[in-house]
XYZ file of C-alpha atoms in Angstrom:
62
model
C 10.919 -8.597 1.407
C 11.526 -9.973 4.570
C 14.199 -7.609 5.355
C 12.597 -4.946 3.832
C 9.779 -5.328 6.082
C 11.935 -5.601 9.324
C 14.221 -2.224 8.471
C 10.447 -0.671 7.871
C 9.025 -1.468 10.983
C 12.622 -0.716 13.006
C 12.332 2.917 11.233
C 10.010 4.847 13.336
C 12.520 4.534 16.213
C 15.677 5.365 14.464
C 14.564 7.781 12.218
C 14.047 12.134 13.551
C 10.671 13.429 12.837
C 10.893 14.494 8.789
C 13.696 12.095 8.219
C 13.180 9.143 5.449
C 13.979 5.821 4.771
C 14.890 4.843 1.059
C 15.015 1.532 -0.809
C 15.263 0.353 -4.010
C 13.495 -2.303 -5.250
C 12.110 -4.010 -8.543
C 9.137 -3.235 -9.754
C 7.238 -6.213 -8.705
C 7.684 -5.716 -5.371
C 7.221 -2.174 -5.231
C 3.825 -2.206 -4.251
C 4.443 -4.202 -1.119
C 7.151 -2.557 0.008
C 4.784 0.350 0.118
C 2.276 -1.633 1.982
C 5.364 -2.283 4.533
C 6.588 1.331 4.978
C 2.538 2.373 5.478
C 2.117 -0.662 7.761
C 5.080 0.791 9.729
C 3.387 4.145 10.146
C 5.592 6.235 7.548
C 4.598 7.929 4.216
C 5.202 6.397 1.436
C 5.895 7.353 -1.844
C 7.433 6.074 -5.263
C 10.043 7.722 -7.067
C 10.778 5.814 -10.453
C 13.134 6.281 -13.290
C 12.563 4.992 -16.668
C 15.612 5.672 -18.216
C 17.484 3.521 -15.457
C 15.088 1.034 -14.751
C 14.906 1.969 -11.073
C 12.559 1.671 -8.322
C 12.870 3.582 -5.254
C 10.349 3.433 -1.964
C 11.053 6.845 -0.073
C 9.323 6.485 4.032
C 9.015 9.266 5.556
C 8.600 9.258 9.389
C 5.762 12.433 10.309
């Protein structure tokens, strides 16, 4: 999560008001990857998929 948490905090400057950040992840560490992406002043959401097994944090910068 260590990268995870750098890219989040980075995002804010990169990213135009409205635009999002995405990242998969497992769901283990979903929930603190949602703590990061809060922590880095976006909005976080999760999007999963049962059928695939997936886990994707969505940031979106307000």
């Amino acid at each position: 999560l260590d990268v995870l948490r750098r890219v989040a905090a980075a995002a804010p400057g990169w990213l135009a008001p409205g635009g999002c950040l995405l990242v998969e992840t497992s769901e283990r560490q979903a929930a603190a990857a949602l703590d990061a992406f809060t922590r880095a002043g976006l909005t976080p959401r999760l999007a999963v998929c049962e059928d695939l097994y997936a886990h994707v944090v969505i940031g979106v910068r307000d």
